[in-house]
PDB file of C-alpha atoms in Angstrom:
ATOM      1  CA  SER A   1      -7.938 -14.575  -5.052  1.00  0.00           C
ATOM      2  CA  ILE A   2      -7.769 -13.123  -1.451  1.00  0.00           C
ATOM      3  CA  VAL A   3     -10.371 -10.225  -2.081  1.00  0.00           C
ATOM      4  CA  ALA A   4     -12.945 -13.302  -3.678  1.00  0.00           C
ATOM      5  CA  ILE A   5     -11.500 -15.744   0.242  1.00  0.00           C
ATOM      6  CA  ARG A   6     -12.991 -13.104   1.655  1.00  0.00           C
ATOM      7  CA  ARG A   7     -15.909 -12.882   0.142  1.00  0.00           C
ATOM      8  CA  HIS A   8     -16.575 -16.109   0.099  1.00  0.00           C
ATOM      9  CA  PHE A   9     -15.562 -16.381   4.115  1.00  0.00           C
ATOM     10  CA  HIS A  10     -16.873 -13.025   4.544  1.00  0.00           C
ATOM     11  CA  ASP A  11     -17.786 -14.268   8.657  1.00  0.00           C
ATOM     12  CA  SER A  12     -14.870 -16.208   8.862  1.00  0.00           C
ATOM     13  CA  THR A  13     -11.296 -14.925  10.708  1.00  0.00           C
ATOM     14  CA  LEU A  14      -8.604 -14.812   7.703  1.00  0.00           C
ATOM     15  CA  HIS A  15      -5.667 -15.233   8.641  1.00  0.00           C
ATOM     16  CA  ILE A  16      -1.938 -14.995   5.868  1.00  0.00           C
ATOM     17  CA  LEU A  17       0.984 -17.170   6.412  1.00  0.00           C
ATOM     18  CA  THR A  18       3.234 -15.932   3.932  1.00  0.00           C
ATOM     19  CA  THR A  19       7.050 -15.383   3.680  1.00  0.00           C
ATOM     20  CA  ALA A  20       6.793 -12.032   2.229  1.00  0.00           C
ATOM     21  CA  GLY A  21       4.586 -10.510   4.938  1.00  0.00           C
ATOM     22  CA  LEU A  22       5.966  -8.077   6.996  1.00  0.00           C
ATOM     23  CA  LYS A  23       9.752  -7.093   6.911  1.00  0.00           C
ATOM     24  CA  SER A  24      10.100  -6.454   3.337  1.00  0.00           C
ATOM     25  CA  PRO A  25       9.299  -2.590   2.278  1.00  0.00           C
ATOM     26  CA  VAL A  26       7.402  -3.978  -0.363  1.00  0.00           C
ATOM     27  CA  SER A  27       5.710  -6.727   1.071  1.00  0.00           C
ATOM     28  CA  MET A  28       2.047  -8.027   1.701  1.00  0.00           C
ATOM     29  CA  ALA A  29       1.158  -6.310   4.814  1.00  0.00           C
ATOM     30  CA  ARG A  30       2.666  -2.311   3.265  1.00  0.00           C
ATOM     31  CA  ILE A  31       0.252  -3.604  -0.135  1.00  0.00           C
ATOM     32  CA  LEU A  32      -2.969  -5.400   0.433  1.00  0.00           C
ATOM     33  CA  SER A  33      -5.886  -3.232   2.035  1.00  0.00           C
ATOM     34  CA  LYS A  34      -6.494  -4.419   5.789  1.00  0.00           C
ATOM     35  CA  GLU A  35     -10.077  -4.936   5.627  1.00  0.00           C
ATOM     36  CA  TYR A  36      -8.975  -8.563   3.681  1.00  0.00           C
ATOM     37  CA  TYR A  37      -7.389 -10.311   6.333  1.00  0.00           C
ATOM     38  CA  ASP A  38      -7.534 -10.352  10.428  1.00  0.00           C
ATOM     39  CA  LYS A  39      -3.916 -11.666  10.867  1.00  0.00           C
ATOM     40  CA  MET A  40      -1.041 -11.878   9.000  1.00  0.00           C
ATOM     41  CA  ILE A  41       1.616 -14.575   9.767  1.00  0.00           C
ATOM     42  CA  ASP A  42       5.106 -13.503   8.250  1.00  0.00           C
ATOM     43  CA  TYR A  43       7.661 -17.591   9.084  1.00  0.00           C
ATOM     44  CA  GLU A  44      10.690 -15.606   7.841  1.00  0.00           C
ATOM     45  CA  GLY A  45      13.091 -17.818  10.286  1.00  0.00           C
ATOM     46  CA  TYR A  46      11.083 -19.639  12.079  1.00  0.00           C
ATOM     47  CA  LYS A  47      12.050 -23.730  12.953  1.00  0.00           C
ATOM     48  CA  PRO A  48       8.918 -25.451  11.697  1.00  0.00           C
ATOM     49  CA  PHE A  49       8.360 -26.614  16.062  1.00  0.00           C
ATOM     50  CA  GLU A  50       8.388 -23.152  16.379  1.00  0.00           C
ATOM     51  CA  LEU A  51       5.854 -22.674  13.580  1.00  0.00           C
ATOM     52  CA  LEU A  52       3.802 -26.192  13.978  1.00  0.00           C
ATOM     53  CA  LYS A  53       3.435 -24.489  18.277  1.00  0.00           C
ATOM     54  CA  ILE A  54       1.703 -21.563  16.426  1.00  0.00           C
ATOM     55  CA  LEU A  55      -0.518 -22.962  14.049  1.00  0.00           C
ATOM     56  CA  SER A  56      -1.683 -25.817  16.487  1.00  0.00           C
ATOM     57  CA  ASN A  57      -2.820 -22.814  19.089  1.00  0.00           C
ATOM     58  CA  GLU A  58      -4.945 -21.015  16.357  1.00  0.00           C
ATOM     59  CA  ARG A  59      -6.850 -24.413  15.559  1.00  0.00           C
ATOM     60  CA  TYR A  60      -7.021 -23.512  12.040  1.00  0.00           C
ATOM     61  CA  ASP A  61     -10.777 -25.274  10.666  1.00  0.00           C
ATOM     62  CA  LEU A  62      -9.336 -24.826   7.004  1.00  0.00           C
ATOM     63  CA  ILE A  63      -6.070 -23.850   5.197  1.00  0.00           C
ATOM     64  CA  ILE A  64      -6.167 -23.007   1.788  1.00  0.00           C
ATOM     65  CA  GLU A  65      -3.153 -23.647  -0.406  1.00  0.00           C
ATOM     66  CA  LEU A  66      -2.164 -20.878  -2.859  1.00  0.00           C
ATOM     67  CA  PRO A  67       1.379 -21.921  -3.987  1.00  0.00           C
ATOM     68  CA  GLN A  68       3.610 -20.913  -6.269  1.00  0.00           C
ATOM     69  CA  ASN A  69       3.456 -21.541  -9.913  1.00  0.00           C
ATOM     70  CA  MET A  70       7.221 -23.468  -9.674  1.00  0.00           C
ATOM     71  CA  VAL A  71       7.196 -25.785  -6.318  1.00  0.00           C
ATOM     72  CA  SER A  72       7.954 -29.011  -7.160  1.00  0.00           C
ATOM     73  CA  PHE A  73       5.869 -32.444  -5.864  1.00  0.00           C
ATOM     74  CA  TRP A  74       7.459 -33.357  -2.618  1.00  0.00           C
ATOM     75  CA  PRO A  75       7.207 -29.689  -0.890  1.00  0.00           C
ATOM     76  CA  GLU A  76       3.609 -29.739  -0.926  1.00  0.00           C
ATOM     77  CA  VAL A  77       3.542 -33.389   0.538  1.00  0.00           C
ATOM     78  CA  ARG A  78       5.437 -31.682   3.075  1.00  0.00           C
ATOM     79  CA  ASN A  79       2.882 -29.362   3.769  1.00  0.00           C
ATOM     80  CA  ILE A  80       0.210 -31.728   3.673  1.00  0.00           C
ATOM     81  CA  PHE A  81       1.243 -33.420   6.546  1.00  0.00           C
ATOM     82  CA  PHE A  82       2.748 -30.679   8.542  1.00  0.00           C
ATOM     83  CA  PHE A  83      -1.111 -28.691   8.096  1.00  0.00           C
ATOM     84  CA  TRP A  84      -2.359 -32.185   9.579  1.00  0.00           C
ATOM     85  CA  LEU A  85       0.315 -32.476  12.567  1.00  0.00           C
ATOM     86  CA  ALA A  86      -1.224 -28.660  13.711  1.00  0.00           C
ATOM     87  CA  GLY A  87      -3.726 -30.194  13.854  1.00  0.00           C
ATOM     88  CA  VAL A  88      -6.170 -28.503  11.006  1.00  0.00           C
ATOM     89  CA  GLY A  89      -9.973 -30.129   9.760  1.00  0.00           C
ATOM     90  CA  SER A  90      -9.341 -29.298   6.287  1.00  0.00           C
ATOM     91  CA  GLY A  91      -7.405 -27.774   3.164  1.00  0.00           C
ATOM     92  CA  TRP A  92      -7.024 -27.492  -0.195  1.00  0.00           C
ATOM     93  CA  GLY A  93      -5.493 -26.563  -3.322  1.00  0.00           C
ATOM     94  CA  TRP A  94      -2.220 -27.684  -2.909  1.00  0.00           C
ATOM     95  CA  GLN A  95      -0.831 -27.873  -7.240  1.00  0.00           C
ATOM     96  CA  VAL A  96       2.176 -28.927  -9.068  1.00  0.00           C
ATOM     97  CA  THR A  97       1.419 -27.028 -11.980  1.00  0.00           C
ATOM     98  CA  THR A  98       5.035 -26.612 -13.966  1.00  0.00           C
ATOM     99  CA  CYS A  99       7.427 -28.842 -15.358  1.00  0.00           C
ATOM    100  CA  PHE A 100      10.912 -27.902 -16.637  1.00  0.00           C
ATOM    101  CA  SER A 101      11.154 -30.488 -19.276  1.00  0.00           C
ATOM    102  CA  PHE A 102      11.700 -30.202 -22.920  1.00  0.00           C
ATOM    103  CA  ARG A 103      10.945 -26.404 -22.246  1.00  0.00           C
ATOM    104  CA  GLN A 104      10.932 -24.945 -25.894  1.00  0.00           C
ATOM    105  CA  THR A 105       9.039 -27.575 -27.177  1.00  0.00           C
ATOM    106  CA  GLN A 106       5.771 -25.747 -24.798  1.00  0.00           C
ATOM    107  CA  GLU A 107       7.397 -22.253 -25.597  1.00  0.00           C
ATOM    108  CA  ARG A 108       6.182 -23.600 -29.618  1.00  0.00           C
ATOM    109  CA  LEU A 109       3.245 -25.970 -28.527  1.00  0.00           C
ATOM    110  CA  LEU A 110       1.765 -24.199 -25.355  1.00  0.00           C
ATOM    111  CA  SER A 111      -0.362 -21.546 -23.808  1.00  0.00           C
ATOM    112  CA  PHE A 112       0.022 -20.808 -20.075  1.00  0.00           C
ATOM    113  CA  GLU A 113      -2.641 -18.901 -17.593  1.00  0.00           C
ATOM    114  CA  GLN A 114      -1.200 -15.369 -16.399  1.00  0.00           C
ATOM    115  CA  GLU A 115      -0.654 -16.275 -12.492  1.00  0.00           C
ATOM    116  CA  SER A 116      -3.704 -14.293 -10.951  1.00  0.00           C
ATOM    117  CA  ASP A 117      -5.661 -16.794 -13.084  1.00  0.00           C
ATOM    118  CA  ARG A 118      -4.201 -20.148 -12.224  1.00  0.00           C
ATOM    119  CA  LEU A 119      -4.906 -19.046  -8.353  1.00  0.00           C
ATOM    120  CA  LEU A 120      -8.060 -18.255  -8.959  1.00  0.00           C
ATOM    121  CA  SER A 121      -8.479 -21.391 -11.068  1.00  0.00           C
ATOM    122  CA  ILE A 122      -7.809 -23.485  -7.680  1.00  0.00           C
ATOM    123  CA  LEU A 123     -10.155 -20.955  -5.605  1.00  0.00           C
ATOM    124  CA  LYS A 124     -12.831 -22.257  -8.513  1.00  0.00           C
ATOM    125  CA  LYS A 125     -12.437 -25.998  -8.388  1.00  0.00           C
ATOM    126  CA  ASN A 126     -13.414 -25.664  -4.853  1.00  0.00           C
ATOM    127  CA  ASN A 127     -16.845 -23.181  -5.575  1.00  0.00           C
ATOM    128  CA  ILE A 128     -15.354 -20.267  -4.688  1.00  0.00           C
ATOM    129  CA  VAL A 129     -17.522 -17.156  -6.432  1.00  0.00           C
ATOM    130  CA  ILE A 130     -14.860 -15.517  -8.269  1.00  0.00           C
ATOM    131  CA  PRO A 131     -15.866 -11.689  -9.065  1.00  0.00           C
ATOM    132  CA  PRO A 132     -16.599 -10.358 -12.524  1.00  0.00           C
ATOM    133  CA  ASN A 133     -14.048  -8.232 -12.419  1.00  0.00           C
ATOM    134  CA  ALA A 134     -10.420  -8.398 -10.982  1.00  0.00           C
ATOM    135  CA  SER A 135     -10.242  -6.345  -7.520  1.00  0.00           C
ATOM    136  CA  TYR A 136      -6.537  -5.112  -6.091  1.00  0.00           C
ATOM    137  CA  PRO A 137      -7.365  -3.875  -3.015  1.00  0.00           C
ATOM    138  CA  ILE A 138      -4.066  -1.275  -2.240  1.00  0.00           C
ATOM    139  CA  ASN A 139      -3.835  -0.264   0.840  1.00  0.00           C
ATOM    140  CA  ILE A 140      -3.436   3.609   0.363  1.00  0.00           C
ATOM    141  CA  ASN A 141      -4.446   5.733   3.241  1.00  0.00           C
ATOM    142  CA  PRO A 142      -4.855  10.022   2.343  1.00  0.00           C
ATOM    143  CA  ALA A 143      -1.515  10.977   3.789  1.00  0.00           C
ATOM    144  CA  ASP A 144       0.242   8.718   0.934  1.00  0.00           C
ATOM    145  CA  GLN A 145      -2.365  10.743  -1.584  1.00  0.00           C
ATOM    146  CA  GLN A 146      -1.665  14.203  -0.373  1.00  0.00           C
ATOM    147  CA  PHE A 147       2.191  13.164  -0.342  1.00  0.00           C
ATOM    148  CA  ILE A 148       1.733  12.624  -4.260  1.00  0.00           C
ATOM    149  CA  ASP A 149      -0.230  15.932  -4.576  1.00  0.00           C
ATOM    150  CA  GLY A 150       2.240  17.724  -3.265  1.00  0.00           C
ATOM    151  CA  LEU A 151       5.589  16.343  -4.173  1.00  0.00           C
ATOM    152  CA  LEU A 152       3.578  17.025  -8.124  1.00  0.00           C
ATOM    153  CA  ASP A 153       3.380  20.351  -7.228  1.00  0.00           C
ATOM    154  CA  LYS A 154       6.842  20.711  -6.172  1.00  0.00           C
ATOM    155  CA  GLU A 155       8.587  19.228  -8.836  1.00  0.00           C
ATOM    156  CA  LEU A 156       6.899  19.458 -12.165  1.00  0.00           C
ATOM    157  CA  ASN A 157       6.518  22.420 -13.284  1.00  0.00           C
ATOM    158  CA  GLU A 158       3.912  24.039 -14.916  1.00  0.00           C
ATOM    159  CA  ALA A 159       4.536  23.162 -18.040  1.00  0.00           C
ATOM    160  CA  ALA A 160       4.769  19.499 -17.541  1.00  0.00           C
ATOM    161  CA  GLY A 161       2.514  19.877 -14.908  1.00  0.00           C
ATOM    162  CA  SER A 162      -0.146  20.475 -17.540  1.00  0.00           C
ATOM    163  CA  ARG A 163       0.514  17.063 -20.174  1.00  0.00           C
ATOM    164  CA  LYS A 164      -0.686  13.973 -19.180  1.00  0.00           C
ATOM    165  CA  MET A 165       1.817  11.460 -17.425  1.00  0.00           C
ATOM    166  CA  VAL A 166       3.090   8.439 -18.423  1.00  0.00           C
ATOM    167  CA  ALA A 167       5.181   6.884 -16.188  1.00  0.00           C
ATOM    168  CA  LEU A 168       9.154   4.764 -17.671  1.00  0.00           C
ATOM    169  CA  VAL A 169       9.654   1.609 -15.113  1.00  0.00           C
ATOM    170  CA  PRO A 170      13.726   1.158 -16.003  1.00  0.00           C
ATOM    171  CA  GLY A 171      14.355  -0.978 -13.589  1.00  0.00           C
ATOM    172  CA  ALA A 172      14.258  -4.429 -12.496  1.00  0.00           C
ATOM    173  CA  LYS A 173      15.400  -6.751  -9.937  1.00  0.00           C
ATOM    174  CA  ARG A 174      17.367  -9.498 -12.115  1.00  0.00           C
ATOM    175  CA  ALA A 175      19.903  -7.190 -14.469  1.00  0.00           C
ATOM    176  CA  GLN A 176      18.114  -9.934 -17.540  1.00  0.00           C
ATOM    177  CA  ASN A 177      14.730  -8.510 -17.446  1.00  0.00           C
ATOM    178  CA  ARG A 178      16.188  -4.667 -18.109  1.00  0.00           C
ATOM    179  CA  TYR A 179      14.860  -3.207 -21.137  1.00  0.00           C
ATOM    180  CA  PRO A 180      18.105  -1.840 -22.879  1.00  0.00           C
ATOM    181  CA  LEU A 181      18.572   2.104 -20.633  1.00  0.00           C
ATOM    182  CA  GLN A 182      18.969   4.211 -24.091  1.00  0.00           C
ATOM    183  CA  ARG A 183      16.286   2.965 -25.861  1.00  0.00           C
ATOM    184  CA  PHE A 184      14.319   4.075 -22.845  1.00  0.00           C
ATOM    185  CA  LEU A 185      16.054   7.586 -23.234  1.00  0.00           C
ATOM    186  CA  LEU A 186      15.564   7.097 -26.711  1.00  0.00           C
ATOM    187  CA  LEU A 187      11.312   6.718 -25.699  1.00  0.00           C
ATOM    188  CA  ALA A 188      11.644   9.417 -23.195  1.00  0.00           C
ATOM    189  CA  THR A 189      12.584  11.828 -25.894  1.00  0.00           C
ATOM    190  CA  TRP A 190      10.019  10.620 -28.303  1.00  0.00           C
ATOM    191  CA  LEU A 191       7.539  10.177 -25.546  1.00  0.00           C
ATOM    192  CA  ILE A 192       7.851  14.418 -24.462  1.00  0.00           C
ATOM    193  CA  GLU A 193       8.142  15.522 -28.251  1.00  0.00           C
ATOM    194  CA  ARG A 194       4.873  13.686 -28.404  1.00  0.00           C
ATOM    195  CA  GLN A 195       3.452  16.534 -25.438  1.00  0.00           C
ATOM    196  CA  TYR A 196       3.303  13.991 -22.763  1.00  0.00           C
ATOM    197  CA  THR A 197       5.702  14.576 -19.172  1.00  0.00           C
ATOM    198  CA  ILE A 198       7.765  11.823 -17.934  1.00  0.00           C
ATOM    199  CA  VAL A 199       7.717  10.448 -14.384  1.00  0.00           C
ATOM    200  CA  VAL A 200      10.447   7.786 -13.758  1.00  0.00           C
ATOM    201  CA  ILE A 201       9.297   5.213 -11.736  1.00  0.00           C
ATOM    202  CA  GLY A 202      11.670   2.772  -9.187  1.00  0.00           C
ATOM    203  CA  GLY A 203      13.221   1.630  -6.169  1.00  0.00           C
ATOM    204  CA  PRO A 204      16.520   2.268  -3.941  1.00  0.00           C
ATOM    205  CA  ASP A 205      18.569  -0.017  -7.114  1.00  0.00           C
ATOM    206  CA  ASP A 206      16.844   2.862  -9.459  1.00  0.00           C
ATOM    207  CA  VAL A 207      18.246   5.901  -8.523  1.00  0.00           C
ATOM    208  CA  GLU A 208      21.063   6.017 -11.439  1.00  0.00           C
ATOM    209  CA  ARG A 209      18.741   5.010 -14.328  1.00  0.00           C
ATOM    210  CA  GLY A 210      16.575   7.530 -12.911  1.00  0.00           C
ATOM    211  CA  GLU A 211      18.631  10.102 -12.620  1.00  0.00           C
ATOM    212  CA  VAL A 212      20.240   9.702 -16.529  1.00  0.00           C
ATOM    213  CA  LEU A 213      16.745   9.689 -17.969  1.00  0.00           C
ATOM    214  CA  ALA A 214      16.224  12.567 -15.615  1.00  0.00           C
ATOM    215  CA  GLN A 215      18.810  14.692 -18.139  1.00  0.00           C
ATOM    216  CA  ILE A 216      16.230  15.205 -20.262  1.00  0.00           C
ATOM    217  CA  ASN A 217      14.408  17.940 -19.760  1.00  0.00           C
ATOM    218  CA  GLY A 218      10.668  17.207 -19.592  1.00  0.00           C
ATOM    219  CA  VAL A 219      11.294  13.916 -16.862  1.00  0.00           C
ATOM    220  CA  PHE A 220      11.034  13.906 -13.947  1.00  0.00           C
ATOM    221  CA  SER A 221      12.379  10.833 -11.499  1.00  0.00           C
ATOM    222  CA  PHE A 222      11.165   9.545  -7.982  1.00  0.00           C
ATOM    223  CA  ALA A 223      12.858   6.276  -8.413  1.00  0.00           C
ATOM    224  CA  GLY A 224      14.175   5.320  -4.344  1.00  0.00           C
ATOM    225  CA  LYS A 225      11.729   8.110  -3.038  1.00  0.00           C
ATOM    226  CA  LEU A 226       8.365   6.542  -2.889  1.00  0.00           C
ATOM    227  CA  THR A 227       7.077   3.784  -1.110  1.00  0.00           C
ATOM    228  CA  ALA A 228       5.627   0.920  -2.944  1.00  0.00           C
ATOM    229  CA  VAL A 229       2.210   2.383  -2.109  1.00  0.00           C
ATOM    230  CA  GLN A 230       3.191   5.698  -3.480  1.00  0.00           C
ATOM    231  CA  SER A 231       4.248   4.795  -6.064  1.00  0.00           C
ATOM    232  CA  ALA A 232       0.753   3.379  -6.687  1.00  0.00           C
ATOM    233  CA  VAL A 233      -0.694   6.587  -6.433  1.00  0.00           C
ATOM    234  CA  LEU A 234       1.919   8.084  -8.476  1.00  0.00           C
ATOM    235  CA  LEU A 235       0.918   5.494 -11.239  1.00  0.00           C
ATOM    236  CA  SER A 236      -2.819   6.178 -10.606  1.00  0.00           C
ATOM    237  CA  LYS A 237      -2.190   9.679 -11.978  1.00  0.00           C
ATOM    238  CA  CYS A 238      -0.497   8.260 -15.294  1.00  0.00           C
ATOM    239  CA  PHE A 239      -2.143   8.016 -18.594  1.00  0.00           C
ATOM    240  CA  LEU A 240      -0.207   4.742 -19.630  1.00  0.00           C
ATOM    241  CA  THR A 241       2.407   2.867 -17.758  1.00  0.00           C
ATOM    242  CA  ILE A 242       6.186   1.454 -19.967  1.00  0.00           C
ATOM    243  CA  SER A 243       7.464  -0.790 -17.311  1.00  0.00           C
ATOM    244  CA  ASN A 244      10.548  -4.514 -17.056  1.00  0.00           C
ATOM    245  CA  ASP A 245       9.305  -6.910 -16.006  1.00  0.00           C
ATOM    246  CA  THR A 246       8.908  -5.646 -12.015  1.00  0.00           C
ATOM    247  CA  GLY A 247       6.989  -5.055  -8.963  1.00  0.00           C
ATOM    248  CA  PRO A 248       5.515  -1.000 -10.094  1.00  0.00           C
ATOM    249  CA  MET A 249       4.474  -2.857 -14.059  1.00  0.00           C
ATOM    250  CA  HIS A 250       2.161  -4.971 -12.003  1.00  0.00           C
ATOM    251  CA  LEU A 251       1.019  -2.187  -9.700  1.00  0.00           C
ATOM    252  CA  SER A 252       0.169  -0.084 -12.523  1.00  0.00           C
ATOM    253  CA  TYR A 253      -2.660  -2.069 -13.850  1.00  0.00           C
ATOM    254  CA  ALA A 254      -3.866  -2.636 -10.092  1.00  0.00           C
ATOM    255  CA  VAL A 255      -4.789   1.194  -9.670  1.00  0.00           C
ATOM    256  CA  GLY A 256      -6.456   1.425 -13.301  1.00  0.00           C
ATOM    257  CA  THR A 257      -3.366   2.486 -15.425  1.00  0.00           C
ATOM    258  CA  PRO A 258      -2.997   0.320 -18.812  1.00  0.00           C
ATOM    259  CA  VAL A 259       0.247  -1.738 -19.176  1.00  0.00           C
ATOM    260  CA  LEU A 260       2.880  -1.634 -21.452  1.00  0.00           C
ATOM    261  CA  GLY A 261       5.422  -4.708 -20.486  1.00  0.00           C
ATOM    262  CA  LEU A 262       8.555  -5.276 -21.368  1.00  0.00           C
ATOM    263  CA  PHE A 263       8.987  -8.935 -20.712  1.00  0.00           C
ATOM    264  CA  SER A 264      12.526 -10.981 -21.367  1.00  0.00           C
ATOM    265  CA  SER A 265      11.833 -14.851 -22.503  1.00  0.00           C
ATOM    266  CA  ARG A 266      13.693 -16.429 -18.922  1.00  0.00           C
ATOM    267  CA  ASP A 267       9.920 -17.401 -17.631  1.00  0.00           C
ATOM    268  CA  PHE A 268       7.445 -19.322 -20.029  1.00  0.00           C
ATOM    269  CA  GLN A 269       5.105 -17.053 -21.939  1.00  0.00           C
ATOM    270  CA  GLN A 270       2.496 -15.344 -20.467  1.00  0.00           C
ATOM    271  CA  LYS A 271       2.487 -17.055 -16.626  1.00  0.00           C
ATOM    272  CA  TRP A 272       3.331 -12.926 -15.924  1.00  0.00           C
ATOM    273  CA  PHE A 273       2.239 -10.812 -18.297  1.00  0.00           C
ATOM    274  CA  PRO A 274      -0.473  -7.838 -17.637  1.00  0.00           C
ATOM    275  CA  PRO A 275      -4.567  -8.957 -17.238  1.00  0.00           C
ATOM    276  CA  LYS A 276      -6.022  -8.318 -20.827  1.00  0.00           C
ATOM    277  CA  GLY A 277      -6.139  -4.905 -22.325  1.00  0.00           C
ATOM    278  CA  ASN A 278      -2.537  -4.036 -21.887  1.00  0.00           C
ATOM    279  CA  ILE A 279      -0.196  -4.918 -23.886  1.00  0.00           C
ATOM    280  CA  ALA A 280       3.308  -7.753 -23.279  1.00  0.00           C
ATOM    281  CA  LEU A 281       5.796  -7.626 -25.830  1.00  0.00           C
ATOM    282  CA  ARG A 282       8.433 -10.660 -25.544  1.00  0.00           C
ATOM    283  CA  ASN A 283      11.138 -12.034 -27.717  1.00  0.00           C
ATOM    284  CA  TYR A 284      10.154 -14.926 -29.102  1.00  0.00           C
ATOM    285  CA  GLU A 285      13.062 -16.093 -31.543  1.00  0.00           C
ATOM    286  CA  ILE A 286      15.606 -16.708 -29.447  1.00  0.00           C
ATOM    287  CA  HIS A 287      17.425 -19.544 -29.222  1.00  0.00           C
ATOM    288  CA  CYS A 288      18.249 -19.711 -25.097  1.00  0.00           C
ATOM    289  CA  SER A 289      14.735 -19.104 -24.127  1.00  0.00           C
ATOM    290  CA  LEU A 290      13.539 -20.155 -21.084  1.00  0.00           C
ATOM    291  CA  CYS A 291      17.145 -20.231 -19.227  1.00  0.00           C
ATOM    292  CA  PHE A 292      15.506 -19.339 -15.833  1.00  0.00           C
ATOM    293  CA  SER A 293      18.869 -17.948 -15.719  1.00  0.00           C
ATOM    294  CA  GLU A 294      20.015 -15.600 -12.027  1.00  0.00           C
ATOM    295  CA  THR A 295      22.314 -13.772 -14.208  1.00  0.00           C
ATOM    296  CA  CYS A 296      23.280 -13.066 -18.384  1.00  0.00           C
ATOM    297  CA  GLU A 297      25.877 -12.048 -19.648  1.00  0.00           C
ATOM    298  CA  ASN A 298      24.176 -10.123 -22.769  1.00  0.00           C
ATOM    299  CA  ASN A 299      20.135  -9.500 -22.575  1.00  0.00           C
ATOM    300  CA  ILE A 300      19.768 -10.657 -25.919  1.00  0.00           C
ATOM    301  CA  CYS A 301      16.185 -11.304 -25.616  1.00  0.00           C
ATOM    302  CA  MET A 302      15.560  -7.493 -24.272  1.00  0.00           C
ATOM    303  CA  GLN A 303      17.511  -6.187 -26.642  1.00  0.00           C
ATOM    304  CA  GLY A 304      15.748  -8.448 -29.231  1.00  0.00           C
ATOM    305  CA  ILE A 305      12.169  -6.145 -28.577  1.00  0.00           C
ATOM    306  CA  SER A 306      13.481  -3.565 -30.634  1.00  0.00           C
ATOM    307  CA  LEU A 307      12.162   0.752 -30.351  1.00  0.00           C
ATOM    308  CA  ASP A 308       9.878   0.424 -32.614  1.00  0.00           C
ATOM    309  CA  ALA A 309       7.504  -2.417 -31.528  1.00  0.00           C
ATOM    310  CA  VAL A 310       7.622  -0.701 -28.489  1.00  0.00           C
ATOM    311  CA  LYS A 311       6.291   2.826 -30.235  1.00  0.00           C
ATOM    312  CA  GLU A 312       3.664   1.415 -32.463  1.00  0.00           C
ATOM    313  CA  ALA A 313       2.906  -0.995 -28.823  1.00  0.00           C
ATOM    314  CA  PHE A 314       2.233   2.183 -26.976  1.00  0.00           C
ATOM    315  CA  VAL A 315       0.113   4.240 -30.318  1.00  0.00           C
ATOM    316  CA  GLU A 316      -1.836   1.265 -30.308  1.00  0.00           C
ATOM    317  CA  LEU A 317      -2.716   1.418 -26.571  1.00  0.00           C
ATOM    318  CA  GLU A 318      -2.902   5.432 -27.076  1.00  0.00           C
ATOM    319  CA  LEU A 319      -5.799   4.934 -28.909  1.00  0.00           C
ATOM    320  CA  ARG A 320      -8.350   2.382 -27.286  1.00  0.00           C
ATOM    321  CA  ASN A 321      -6.943   4.761 -23.961  1.00  0.00           C
ATOM    322  CA  LYS A 322      -8.113   8.528 -25.581  1.00  0.00           C
TER     323      LYS A 322
END
C-alpha cells in the first residue's frame, strides 16, 4: 500500500504516523526502504495534546488512514475528529470491516480478503492506481548482504552449503500459533533425506527451539542471531520456507521465496495468508475455531494439521518452483 501511495503522490512529502515505527527491532523504520517515505512519526506514549500539536505544526493537506483489521466504529470516529482538530484539510480510508458476531457461521459461508488486498482496495476506491505486481521494498543494504554471505560461509560445512536451503520457522509470538516442535523435527529429518540443508530462523524467544532442531545433522539454527532485515536476506537465499504464522513468513514472500504457511484457527481464514502462488494450511474441522484467544492450553487446531499434509504441500510447492 505504501508503494502505491508513494508512486501516486511522487512529488509530495509523505509522513508515516505509526506506533510500530522506531523502537522495536522489527519496526517499520528498520524494515521499509527509506525511499518510500520522508519522515516516520512514532507516537507511542504521546499524550493526545502532544500529538495534536505535532500534527498541527506539520500543516498536512491530506490524511490517508490504513486501519487495522479489527478496528471498531468509535475509534474511527475519534480519529476523524482528531485529524479535523489538527487542521488536516482532507482525509479518507476510515473503515470498519471485522464483525465478531456469528463467527463460525461467517467461517462456513464467507471468504475474507487477505490483509494487503484489503488495504489496497481502500486505495483503489480513492483512485490510486495499484501496481500489477506486488512490491515489498525492504531496507536491505550491502552490509546485510555481506554479513549473511560471511555467516553462511562460516557456519555451513561444504557438503551442506552445496545443497538447496529450506528455511524452517518453528516459533511464533502466540503459543497457539506454533506447530508442534516434534513435527518440525520429523519434517527436518525428511527434508534432509530429500537432500536439502535446513536453516532455522526466528527471534530471541526461538533460540531453544532452534537449538533442539540443530541437534539434527544438516540443520543450522540462526534463531536469535539476526536482525529482521538480515533474516530477510537469508530467506532470499532459500529455495522454500515452511513457517508458522509469524514475521519471517511474510518476509519470505516479500523477498521472493515461496512459503508454506501453517496457520492456527484463532483468526478468520485468509486474512493473514501469504499471496497467491504460496500455500497456507489451516484446520477447518475444529469446534473452537475463531477463538481470538491470546492463550491456548492444548493447541488442537495446529495439532490437527497432519505431518503428511505438510509434506504433500511441500512437494506441490517444490514441483512448482523447480
